[in-house]
Amino acid sequence: MYEFAVAPAVTQIRRRGVEITEVTASSLAAELELETGDRIIKVNGRTVRDYLDFRFQTGGETELVLNVLKRSGEEWEIEVERDEGEDFGFTFEQIVPRQCANECLFCFCKGNPPDARPSLFIRDEDIRLSFLYGNYTTLTSITEDEMRRVTEQRLSPQYVSVHATDLDVRAYLLGVDKKRADISAKLRRLMDAGIEIHAQIVLCPEINDGEVLQRTISDLAAEYPRVRSVAIVPLGLTRYNEDARLVPVTKEFCQQIIREITLVQDELRAKLGTTFAFLGDEIYLRAGRSVPTRKHYGDYPQIEDGVGMVRFFENDFRALWRKLARRQPRDAAQLNGTILTGTLFAPVLRKRIDSLNERFGTKLHVAGIENRYFGAEIVVAGLLTGSCILAARDQVEGEFVIMPSVALKSDEAIMLDGLKLEELERQLGLPVHALDFDSFARMLG
Ligand code: SF4
């Protein structure tokens, strides 16, 4: 039986192996009589803990021995011969995230309303999710087993929340002792093994800004290209996180940070040939400044962390415009509806949509929705909730509503406050389309 290796991080006892959740008809798995609910516990004699292990242990192998715990309780040993690259044709259960042992001042869990969905209280700190989805870990409680796994299975890149290289400051922010906060040896070991690191700094005014920030960037830049990039994103305070040690991020603070970091970025570009330390879009927008050019972001190494999303959108929008100029949108006048977004992005989006209406005759309206659920300080579109949208009903015009698909759970049409999309439609009395940019572009023709 597999158990989590670190005592403070133990959340549950895992069952052996990894469960098959779906088998494709006429696939290799079906031929082997594997079924939903069966668990693969070993591949070629090696224990399988999750689908990453399975992927690692089967990759490139054409002859395999699988130990399977059948749904019925029987154990089977199956010899498999397959063509190179042949897919088994099954899907696996999701990885159960390992949880952190920190008490970060700014932890998003402390900013949730008490009645928020239980999944919003999961404090994941998992090197597997870091590799798969770009989730950040602090490495404070990474085990020897996990360290070995990252290097052996080449789980690269890893996304690491550094916050500060000053140990006193890092320990204070993470709510752990200095010994635990010190990850320098772990980082070095990962980098020496060829694992690429993307770092994150959650910027907390009066704690890790100023000289602490300058030193953190400089320490990390000294490791370039093993540390590929640093994302500097502002602290987000909801109305539920009332820790007096945290100072809210203001417009003036963002303006000051841009002034300071622009100089650092210029130096880094001259020295490393890359911007390296990127400010989150939110910092520019809160400061009332436009985001940097396309060139600034290179290959957008931290876009999932809200770094470069606005520039990416602007570029996508330009491409859409060119396409529409060649072929007018279908039934443009019937495209009469409201696009919902957070208050931060609304002015940027409104400018583009207004020009679209003027040129192509669409009747789209942009509504920046205030976040009443988490508090007005939370301005991003991804944290919009059903109750915020319903409270802004008078801003909705036209015959349909478009909302950002990122405001829904990735595997279910439900918002952060538990309101289902179909219920939102019912209460608004209008169809609601949850779209990303590509699906919006397709809607226009
Ligand atoms: S590491 Fe992440 S999940 Fe854990 S306490 Fe800090 S912010 Fe919260």
CSV table of C-alpha atoms and ligand atoms in Angstrom, one decimal:
chain,number,residue,atom,x,y,z
A,1,MET,CA,0.0,0.0,0.0
A,2,TYR,CA,1.3,3.4,-0.9
A,3,GLU,CA,1.4,6.1,1.7
A,4,PHE,CA,2.4,9.7,1.4
A,5,ALA,CA,5.9,10.0,2.6
A,6,VAL,CA,5.9,13.2,4.7
A,7,ALA,CA,4.1,13.2,8.0
A,8,PRO,CA,2.8,16.8,8.0
A,9,ALA,CA,1.5,16.4,4.5
A,10,VAL,CA,-0.4,13.1,5.0
A,11,THR,CA,-4.0,13.6,4.0
A,12,GLN,CA,-5.1,10.1,3.1
A,13,ILE,CA,-3.9,6.6,2.6
A,14,ARG,CA,-3.7,5.7,-1.1
A,15,ARG,CA,-4.9,2.4,-2.5
A,16,ARG,CA,-2.5,0.4,-4.5
A,17,GLY,CA,-1.8,1.2,-8.1
A,18,VAL,CA,-3.7,3.4,-10.4
A,19,GLU,CA,-7.4,2.9,-11.3
A,20,ILE,CA,-8.6,2.6,-14.9
A,21,THR,CA,-11.6,4.9,-15.4
A,22,GLU,CA,-12.4,4.3,-19.0
A,23,VAL,CA,-11.5,1.7,-21.6
A,24,THR,CA,-11.9,2.4,-25.3
A,25,ALA,CA,-13.8,-0.2,-27.3
A,26,SER,CA,-11.6,-2.4,-29.6
A,27,SER,CA,-8.5,-1.0,-28.0
A,28,LEU,CA,-5.4,-3.0,-26.8
A,29,ALA,CA,-6.8,-2.6,-23.2
A,30,ALA,CA,-10.2,-4.1,-24.3
A,31,GLU,CA,-8.4,-7.0,-26.0
A,32,LEU,CA,-6.5,-7.6,-22.7
A,33,GLU,CA,-9.9,-7.7,-21.0
A,34,LEU,CA,-9.1,-4.7,-18.8
A,35,GLU,CA,-12.1,-3.0,-17.4
A,36,THR,CA,-13.1,0.2,-15.7
A,37,GLY,CA,-12.3,-0.1,-12.0
A,38,ASP,CA,-9.3,-2.4,-12.5
A,39,ARG,CA,-6.1,-1.1,-10.9
A,40,ILE,CA,-2.6,-1.5,-12.5
A,41,ILE,CA,-0.3,-2.1,-9.6
A,42,LYS,CA,3.0,-3.0,-11.3
A,43,VAL,CA,4.6,-2.7,-14.7
A,44,ASN,CA,7.6,-5.0,-15.3
A,45,GLY,CA,7.9,-5.6,-11.6
A,46,ARG,CA,8.0,-1.9,-10.6
A,47,THR,CA,5.3,-0.4,-8.5
A,48,VAL,CA,2.9,2.0,-10.1
A,49,ARG,CA,1.6,4.9,-7.9
A,50,ASP,CA,-0.2,7.0,-10.5
A,51,TYR,CA,-0.6,7.5,-14.2
A,52,LEU,CA,2.8,9.4,-14.4
A,53,ASP,CA,4.5,6.2,-13.1
A,54,PHE,CA,2.6,4.2,-15.7
A,55,ARG,CA,3.5,6.6,-18.4
A,56,PHE,CA,7.2,6.6,-17.4
A,57,GLN,CA,7.4,2.8,-17.0
A,58,THR,CA,5.7,1.9,-20.2
A,59,GLY,CA,7.2,4.7,-22.4
A,60,GLY,CA,9.1,3.2,-25.4
A,61,GLU,CA,8.5,-0.4,-24.2
A,62,THR,CA,6.9,-2.9,-26.5
A,63,GLU,CA,7.1,-6.0,-24.2
A,64,LEU,CA,5.5,-5.5,-20.8
A,65,VAL,CA,4.3,-7.5,-17.8
A,66,LEU,CA,1.3,-5.8,-16.1
A,67,ASN,CA,0.1,-6.8,-12.6
A,68,VAL,CA,-3.5,-5.9,-12.4
A,69,LEU,CA,-5.8,-5.9,-9.4
A,70,LYS,CA,-9.2,-6.7,-11.0
A,71,ARG,CA,-12.4,-5.0,-9.8
A,72,SER,CA,-13.4,-8.5,-8.6
A,73,GLY,CA,-10.4,-8.7,-6.2
A,74,GLU,CA,-8.5,-11.2,-8.4
A,75,GLU,CA,-4.8,-10.4,-9.3
A,76,TRP,CA,-3.8,-11.0,-12.9
A,77,GLU,CA,-0.4,-11.0,-14.4
A,78,ILE,CA,-0.7,-10.0,-18.1
A,79,GLU,CA,2.1,-10.3,-20.7
A,80,VAL,CA,1.7,-7.6,-23.3
A,81,GLU,CA,3.3,-7.2,-26.7
A,82,ARG,CA,2.5,-4.1,-28.5
A,83,ASP,CA,3.7,-2.1,-31.5
A,84,GLU,CA,6.0,0.8,-30.9
A,85,GLY,CA,3.9,3.8,-29.7
A,86,GLU,CA,0.7,1.8,-29.6
A,87,ASP,CA,-1.8,3.3,-27.2
A,88,PHE,CA,-3.4,1.1,-24.6
A,89,GLY,CA,-6.8,2.8,-25.0
A,90,PHE,CA,-7.6,3.5,-21.4
A,91,THR,CA,-7.8,6.6,-19.1
A,92,PHE,CA,-6.8,6.8,-15.5
A,93,GLU,CA,-8.0,8.4,-12.3
A,94,GLN,CA,-6.7,11.8,-11.6
A,95,ILE,CA,-3.7,12.4,-9.4
A,96,VAL,CA,-4.7,13.1,-5.8
A,97,PRO,CA,-2.7,16.1,-4.9
A,98,ARG,CA,-0.2,16.0,-2.0
A,99,GLN,CA,-0.9,18.9,0.3
A,100,CYS,CA,1.6,21.4,1.7
A,101,ALA,CA,2.8,21.8,5.3
A,102,ASN,CA,3.1,25.6,5.1
A,103,GLU,CA,1.1,28.4,6.6
A,104,CYS,CA,1.7,31.1,4.1
A,105,LEU,CA,0.5,34.6,5.1
A,106,PHE,CA,-1.3,35.1,1.8
A,107,CYS,CA,-2.5,31.5,1.2
A,108,PHE,CA,-5.6,31.6,-1.1
A,109,CYS,CA,-7.3,29.1,1.2
A,110,LYS,CA,-7.5,31.7,3.9
A,111,GLY,CA,-9.2,34.0,1.4
A,112,ASN,CA,-12.1,31.7,0.7
A,113,PRO,CA,-15.5,32.2,2.1
A,114,PRO,CA,-16.2,29.5,4.7
A,115,ASP,CA,-18.9,28.0,2.5
A,116,ALA,CA,-16.7,27.7,-0.6
A,117,ARG,CA,-16.5,24.3,-2.4
A,118,PRO,CA,-14.3,21.9,-0.4
A,119,SER,CA,-11.9,21.6,-3.4
A,120,LEU,CA,-11.0,25.3,-3.0
A,121,PHE,CA,-9.4,24.4,0.3
A,122,ILE,CA,-7.0,21.9,-1.1
A,123,ARG,CA,-3.5,23.2,-0.5
A,124,ASP,CA,-1.8,21.3,-3.2
A,125,GLU,CA,2.0,21.1,-3.2
A,126,ASP,CA,2.8,18.5,-5.6
A,127,ILE,CA,5.8,18.1,-8.0
A,128,ARG,CA,3.6,16.0,-10.3
A,129,LEU,CA,1.1,18.8,-10.8
A,130,SER,CA,3.9,21.3,-11.1
A,131,PHE,CA,5.2,19.3,-14.1
A,132,LEU,CA,1.8,18.5,-15.6
A,133,TYR,CA,0.0,21.8,-15.1
A,134,GLY,CA,2.5,24.4,-14.0
A,135,ASN,CA,1.2,24.5,-10.3
A,136,TYR,CA,3.8,26.1,-8.0
A,137,THR,CA,5.3,24.3,-5.1
A,138,THR,CA,7.5,25.7,-2.4
A,139,LEU,CA,9.8,22.6,-2.1
A,140,THR,CA,9.8,23.0,1.7
A,141,SER,CA,8.5,19.5,2.4
A,142,ILE,CA,9.6,17.7,-0.8
A,143,THR,CA,10.8,14.2,0.2
A,144,GLU,CA,13.8,12.3,-0.9
A,145,ASP,CA,11.5,10.0,-2.8
A,146,GLU,CA,10.0,12.9,-4.7
A,147,MET,CA,13.4,14.4,-5.4
A,148,ARG,CA,14.5,11.1,-6.9
A,149,ARG,CA,11.3,10.9,-8.8
A,150,VAL,CA,11.6,14.3,-10.4
A,151,THR,CA,15.1,13.6,-11.6
A,152,GLU,CA,14.6,9.9,-12.6
A,153,GLN,CA,11.3,10.6,-14.5
A,154,ARG,CA,12.6,14.0,-15.8
A,155,LEU,CA,9.6,15.9,-14.5
A,156,SER,CA,10.9,19.1,-16.0
A,157,PRO,CA,10.2,22.0,-15.8
A,158,GLN,CA,9.3,22.5,-12.1
A,159,TYR,CA,7.5,25.7,-11.0
A,160,VAL,CA,8.7,26.9,-7.7
A,161,SER,CA,7.3,29.6,-5.4
A,162,VAL,CA,10.5,31.2,-4.2
A,163,HIS,CA,9.0,34.5,-2.9
A,164,ALA,CA,12.4,35.6,-1.4
A,165,THR,CA,15.9,34.3,-1.3
A,166,ASP,CA,16.4,36.1,2.0
A,167,LEU,CA,15.7,33.2,4.4
A,168,ASP,CA,14.2,35.3,7.2
A,169,VAL,CA,11.7,36.8,4.8
A,170,ARG,CA,10.9,33.5,3.1
A,171,ALA,CA,10.4,31.7,6.4
A,172,TYR,CA,8.1,34.6,7.6
A,173,LEU,CA,6.0,34.5,4.4
A,174,LEU,CA,5.7,30.7,4.4
A,175,GLY,CA,5.0,30.5,8.1
A,176,VAL,CA,7.8,27.8,8.6
A,177,ASP,CA,11.2,27.8,10.3
A,178,LYS,CA,14.3,29.0,8.5
A,179,LYS,CA,15.7,25.4,8.1
A,180,ARG,CA,12.6,24.4,6.3
A,181,ALA,CA,12.4,27.6,4.3
A,182,ASP,CA,15.9,27.0,3.0
A,183,ILE,CA,15.6,25.2,-0.4
A,184,SER,CA,18.9,26.2,-1.8
A,185,ALA,CA,20.4,22.7,-1.7
A,186,LYS,CA,17.2,21.2,-3.2
A,187,LEU,CA,17.1,23.7,-6.0
A,188,ARG,CA,20.8,23.1,-6.8
A,189,ARG,CA,20.3,19.3,-6.8
A,190,LEU,CA,17.3,19.6,-9.2
A,191,MET,CA,19.2,22.0,-11.5
A,192,ASP,CA,22.4,19.9,-11.4
A,193,ALA,CA,20.2,17.0,-12.6
A,194,GLY,CA,19.0,19.1,-15.6
A,195,ILE,CA,15.6,20.0,-14.2
A,196,GLU,CA,14.5,23.4,-15.5
A,197,ILE,CA,13.1,25.8,-12.9
A,198,HIS,CA,10.5,28.6,-13.4
A,199,ALA,CA,10.2,30.7,-10.2
A,200,GLN,CA,7.4,32.8,-8.8
A,201,ILE,CA,7.4,35.7,-6.4
A,202,VAL,CA,4.1,36.7,-4.8
A,203,LEU,CA,4.8,40.3,-4.1
A,204,CYS,CA,3.7,41.5,-0.7
A,205,PRO,CA,4.2,45.2,-0.1
A,206,GLU,CA,6.6,46.0,2.8
A,207,ILE,CA,7.6,42.4,3.1
A,208,ASN,CA,9.4,41.1,0.0
A,209,ASP,CA,9.6,44.2,-2.2
A,210,GLY,CA,12.5,46.8,-2.3
A,211,GLU,CA,15.9,45.4,-1.6
A,212,VAL,CA,14.6,41.9,-0.9
A,213,LEU,CA,13.0,41.7,-4.3
A,214,GLN,CA,16.1,43.1,-6.0
A,215,ARG,CA,18.3,40.5,-4.3
A,216,THR,CA,15.8,37.6,-5.1
A,217,ILE,CA,15.8,38.5,-8.8
A,218,SER,CA,19.6,38.8,-8.8
A,219,ASP,CA,20.2,35.5,-7.0
A,220,LEU,CA,17.8,33.7,-9.4
A,221,ALA,CA,19.3,35.4,-12.5
A,222,ALA,CA,22.7,34.1,-11.4
A,223,GLU,CA,21.3,30.6,-12.1
A,224,TYR,CA,20.1,31.5,-15.6
A,225,PRO,CA,19.4,29.4,-17.8
A,226,ARG,CA,18.9,26.7,-15.2
A,227,VAL,CA,16.3,29.0,-13.7
A,228,ARG,CA,14.5,30.0,-16.9
A,229,SER,CA,12.2,32.8,-15.7
A,230,VAL,CA,10.7,34.5,-12.7
A,231,ALA,CA,7.1,35.7,-12.5
A,232,ILE,CA,6.4,38.5,-10.1
A,233,VAL,CA,2.7,38.6,-9.3
A,234,PRO,CA,0.9,40.8,-6.8
A,235,LEU,CA,-0.7,39.7,-3.5
A,236,GLY,CA,-4.4,39.2,-3.9
A,237,LEU,CA,-6.4,39.9,-0.8
A,238,THR,CA,-10.0,38.8,-0.6
A,239,ARG,CA,-12.3,40.3,2.0
A,240,TYR,CA,-11.8,37.1,4.1
A,241,ASN,CA,-8.1,37.4,4.5
A,242,GLU,CA,-7.8,40.0,7.2
A,243,ASP,CA,-4.2,39.3,8.4
A,244,ALA,CA,-3.0,42.6,9.6
A,245,ARG,CA,0.6,41.8,8.4
A,246,LEU,CA,-0.5,42.0,4.8
A,247,VAL,CA,-0.6,45.4,3.1
A,248,PRO,CA,-3.0,45.7,0.1
A,249,VAL,CA,-1.4,46.4,-3.3
A,250,THR,CA,-2.2,49.9,-4.5
A,251,LYS,CA,-2.0,51.7,-7.8
A,252,GLU,CA,1.0,53.7,-6.5
A,253,PHE,CA,2.7,50.5,-5.3
A,254,CYS,CA,2.4,49.0,-8.8
A,255,GLN,CA,3.7,52.2,-10.4
A,256,GLN,CA,6.7,52.1,-8.1
A,257,ILE,CA,7.4,48.4,-8.8
A,258,ILE,CA,7.2,49.0,-12.6
A,259,ARG,CA,9.7,51.9,-12.3
A,260,GLU,CA,12.1,49.7,-10.3
A,261,ILE,CA,11.8,46.5,-12.2
A,262,THR,CA,12.0,48.1,-15.6
A,263,LEU,CA,15.5,49.1,-14.8
A,264,VAL,CA,16.3,45.6,-13.6
A,265,GLN,CA,14.8,44.1,-16.8
A,266,ASP,CA,16.9,46.4,-19.0
A,267,GLU,CA,20.0,45.2,-17.3
A,268,LEU,CA,19.0,41.5,-17.5
A,269,ARG,CA,18.2,41.8,-21.2
A,270,ALA,CA,21.6,43.3,-21.8
A,271,LYS,CA,23.3,40.5,-19.8
A,272,LEU,CA,21.2,37.4,-20.5
A,273,GLY,CA,19.4,38.3,-23.7
A,274,THR,CA,16.0,37.8,-22.0
A,275,THR,CA,13.7,39.8,-19.8
A,276,PHE,CA,13.9,36.9,-17.3
A,277,ALA,CA,12.0,38.6,-14.5
A,278,PHE,CA,8.4,39.3,-15.6
A,279,LEU,CA,5.8,41.4,-13.9
A,280,GLY,CA,2.3,40.0,-13.9
A,281,ASP,CA,-0.3,41.8,-16.1
A,282,GLU,CA,-2.2,42.8,-13.1
A,283,ILE,CA,0.6,45.1,-12.0
A,284,TYR,CA,0.6,47.1,-15.3
A,285,LEU,CA,-3.2,47.3,-15.4
A,286,ARG,CA,-3.5,48.4,-11.8
A,287,ALA,CA,-0.8,51.0,-12.4
A,288,GLY,CA,-2.9,52.3,-15.3
A,289,ARG,CA,0.0,51.4,-17.7
A,290,SER,CA,-0.1,49.5,-20.9
A,291,VAL,CA,1.5,46.0,-20.9
A,292,PRO,CA,4.9,45.6,-22.6
A,293,THR,CA,5.4,44.6,-26.2
A,294,ARG,CA,5.3,41.0,-27.6
A,295,LYS,CA,9.1,41.0,-27.7
A,296,HIS,CA,9.3,41.6,-23.9
A,297,TYR,CA,7.7,38.2,-23.2
A,298,GLY,CA,9.8,36.0,-25.5
A,299,ASP,CA,8.1,32.6,-25.6
A,300,TYR,CA,5.7,33.6,-22.8
A,301,PRO,CA,7.3,31.3,-20.2
A,302,GLN,CA,4.8,32.2,-17.4
A,303,ILE,CA,1.6,32.9,-19.2
A,304,GLU,CA,-0.4,30.5,-17.0
A,305,ASP,CA,0.6,32.7,-14.1
A,306,GLY,CA,-1.0,35.8,-15.7
A,307,VAL,CA,2.2,37.1,-17.2
A,308,GLY,CA,1.7,38.2,-20.8
A,309,MET,CA,-1.9,37.2,-21.2
A,310,VAL,CA,-3.0,40.7,-22.2
A,311,ARG,CA,-0.3,41.0,-24.8
A,312,PHE,CA,-1.2,37.6,-26.1
A,313,PHE,CA,-4.9,38.6,-26.3
A,314,GLU,CA,-4.0,41.8,-28.2
A,315,ASN,CA,-2.0,39.8,-30.7
A,316,ASP,CA,-4.8,37.2,-31.1
A,317,PHE,CA,-7.3,40.1,-31.5
A,318,ARG,CA,-5.2,41.6,-34.3
A,319,ALA,CA,-5.1,38.3,-36.1
A,320,LEU,CA,-8.9,38.0,-35.7
A,321,TRP,CA,-9.4,41.5,-37.0
A,322,ARG,CA,-7.3,40.7,-40.1
A,323,LYS,CA,-9.4,37.5,-40.7
A,324,LEU,CA,-12.7,39.4,-40.3
A,325,ALA,CA,-11.5,42.1,-42.7
A,326,ARG,CA,-11.0,39.5,-45.3
A,327,ARG,CA,-14.4,37.8,-44.6
A,328,GLN,CA,-17.0,39.8,-42.8
A,329,PRO,CA,-18.6,38.1,-39.7
A,330,ARG,CA,-21.8,36.0,-40.4
A,331,ASP,CA,-25.0,37.9,-39.4
A,332,ALA,CA,-23.0,40.5,-37.6
A,333,ALA,CA,-26.0,42.6,-36.5
A,334,GLN,CA,-27.4,39.5,-34.8
A,335,LEU,CA,-24.4,39.2,-32.6
A,336,ASN,CA,-26.1,41.2,-29.9
A,337,GLY,CA,-25.0,40.3,-26.4
A,338,THR,CA,-22.9,41.0,-23.4
A,339,ILE,CA,-19.3,39.8,-22.7
A,340,LEU,CA,-18.6,39.5,-19.0
A,341,THR,CA,-15.1,39.9,-17.5
A,342,GLY,CA,-13.4,41.1,-14.4
A,343,THR,CA,-13.0,44.8,-13.7
A,344,LEU,CA,-9.3,44.7,-14.4
A,345,PHE,CA,-9.5,43.5,-18.0
A,346,ALA,CA,-12.8,45.2,-18.9
A,347,PRO,CA,-11.3,48.5,-20.2
A,348,VAL,CA,-8.8,46.6,-22.4
A,349,LEU,CA,-11.5,44.3,-23.8
A,350,ARG,CA,-14.1,47.2,-24.2
A,351,LYS,CA,-11.7,49.2,-26.4
A,352,ARG,CA,-11.3,46.2,-28.8
A,353,ILE,CA,-14.9,45.2,-28.8
A,354,ASP,CA,-16.0,48.8,-29.4
A,355,SER,CA,-13.8,49.0,-32.5
A,356,LEU,CA,-15.2,45.6,-33.6
A,357,ASN,CA,-18.7,46.9,-33.4
A,358,GLU,CA,-17.9,50.1,-35.3
A,359,ARG,CA,-16.1,48.3,-38.1
A,360,PHE,CA,-18.2,45.1,-38.5
A,361,GLY,CA,-21.6,46.1,-37.2
A,362,THR,CA,-21.7,43.6,-34.2
A,363,LYS,CA,-23.6,44.7,-31.1
A,364,LEU,CA,-21.4,43.4,-28.4
A,365,HIS,CA,-21.2,45.1,-25.0
A,366,VAL,CA,-18.5,44.5,-22.3
A,367,ALA,CA,-19.5,44.4,-18.7
A,368,GLY,CA,-16.7,44.6,-16.0
A,369,ILE,CA,-18.2,42.6,-13.1
A,370,GLU,CA,-17.3,43.6,-9.6
A,371,ASN,CA,-16.4,40.6,-7.4
A,372,ARG,CA,-18.7,40.8,-4.5
A,373,TYR,CA,-18.0,37.2,-3.5
A,374,PHE,CA,-14.3,37.6,-2.8
A,375,GLY,CA,-14.3,41.4,-2.5
A,376,ALA,CA,-13.7,44.3,-4.8
A,377,GLU,CA,-9.9,43.8,-4.5
A,378,ILE,CA,-10.3,40.7,-6.6
A,379,VAL,CA,-10.4,41.9,-10.1
A,380,VAL,CA,-9.5,39.0,-12.4
A,381,ALA,CA,-12.0,37.2,-14.7
A,382,GLY,CA,-11.1,33.7,-13.5
A,383,LEU,CA,-12.5,34.3,-10.0
A,384,LEU,CA,-15.9,35.6,-11.1
A,385,THR,CA,-18.8,33.8,-9.5
A,386,GLY,CA,-22.4,33.2,-10.3
A,387,SER,CA,-23.6,35.5,-7.5
A,388,CYS,CA,-21.4,38.3,-8.8
A,389,ILE,CA,-22.9,38.0,-12.3
A,390,LEU,CA,-26.5,37.8,-11.0
A,391,ALA,CA,-25.9,40.9,-8.9
A,392,ALA,CA,-24.7,42.7,-12.0
A,393,ARG,CA,-27.8,41.7,-14.0
A,394,ASP,CA,-28.6,45.4,-14.9
A,395,GLN,CA,-25.3,45.5,-16.9
A,396,VAL,CA,-26.4,42.7,-19.2
A,397,GLU,CA,-27.7,43.8,-22.6
A,398,GLY,CA,-28.8,41.9,-25.7
A,399,GLU,CA,-29.8,38.4,-26.3
A,400,PHE,CA,-27.0,36.3,-24.9
A,401,VAL,CA,-24.2,36.4,-22.4
A,402,ILE,CA,-20.5,35.4,-23.0
A,403,MET,CA,-18.5,34.6,-19.8
A,404,PRO,CA,-14.9,33.5,-19.6
A,405,SER,CA,-14.6,29.7,-19.6
A,406,VAL,CA,-11.8,30.0,-17.0
A,407,ALA,CA,-14.4,31.0,-14.4
A,408,LEU,CA,-15.8,27.4,-14.6
A,409,LYS,CA,-14.4,24.3,-13.0
A,410,SER,CA,-12.2,22.6,-15.6
A,411,ASP,CA,-14.2,19.4,-15.6
A,412,GLU,CA,-17.7,20.7,-14.8
A,413,ALA,CA,-19.9,23.7,-15.8
A,414,ILE,CA,-20.0,25.1,-12.2
A,415,MET,CA,-18.7,28.4,-10.8
A,416,LEU,CA,-16.6,28.9,-7.7
A,417,ASP,CA,-19.6,29.7,-5.6
A,418,GLY,CA,-21.3,26.4,-6.7
A,419,LEU,CA,-23.7,28.0,-9.1
A,420,LYS,CA,-24.2,25.8,-12.2
A,421,LEU,CA,-24.1,27.3,-15.6
A,422,GLU,CA,-27.6,26.0,-16.4
A,423,GLU,CA,-28.9,27.7,-13.2
A,424,LEU,CA,-27.1,30.9,-14.2
A,425,GLU,CA,-28.9,30.8,-17.6
A,426,ARG,CA,-32.2,30.1,-15.9
A,427,GLN,CA,-31.8,33.0,-13.5
A,428,LEU,CA,-30.6,35.4,-16.2
A,429,GLY,CA,-33.2,34.2,-18.6
A,430,LEU,CA,-30.6,34.2,-21.4
A,431,PRO,CA,-28.3,31.7,-23.0
A,432,VAL,CA,-24.8,31.9,-21.4
A,433,HIS,CA,-21.8,30.8,-23.5
A,434,ALA,CA,-18.6,30.0,-21.6
A,435,LEU,CA,-15.9,30.8,-24.1
A,436,ASP,CA,-12.1,31.2,-24.4
A,437,PHE,CA,-10.7,33.5,-27.1
A,438,ASP,CA,-10.6,30.8,-29.8
A,439,SER,CA,-14.2,29.8,-29.3
A,440,PHE,CA,-15.2,33.5,-29.3
A,441,ALA,CA,-13.3,33.9,-32.6
A,442,ARG,CA,-15.2,30.9,-34.1
A,443,MET,CA,-18.5,32.5,-33.0
A,444,LEU,CA,-17.7,35.5,-35.1
A,445,GLY,CA,-17.2,33.3,-38.1
B,1,SF4,S1,2.2,26.7,-0.2
B,1,SF4,FE1,0.4,27.4,-1.3
B,1,SF4,S2,-1.2,26.1,-0.5
B,1,SF4,FE2,0.5,26.0,0.9
B,1,SF4,S3,0.0,27.5,2.5
B,1,SF4,FE3,1.3,28.4,0.9
B,1,SF4,S4,0.0,29.4,-0.5
B,1,SF4,FE4,-1.2,28.0,0.7
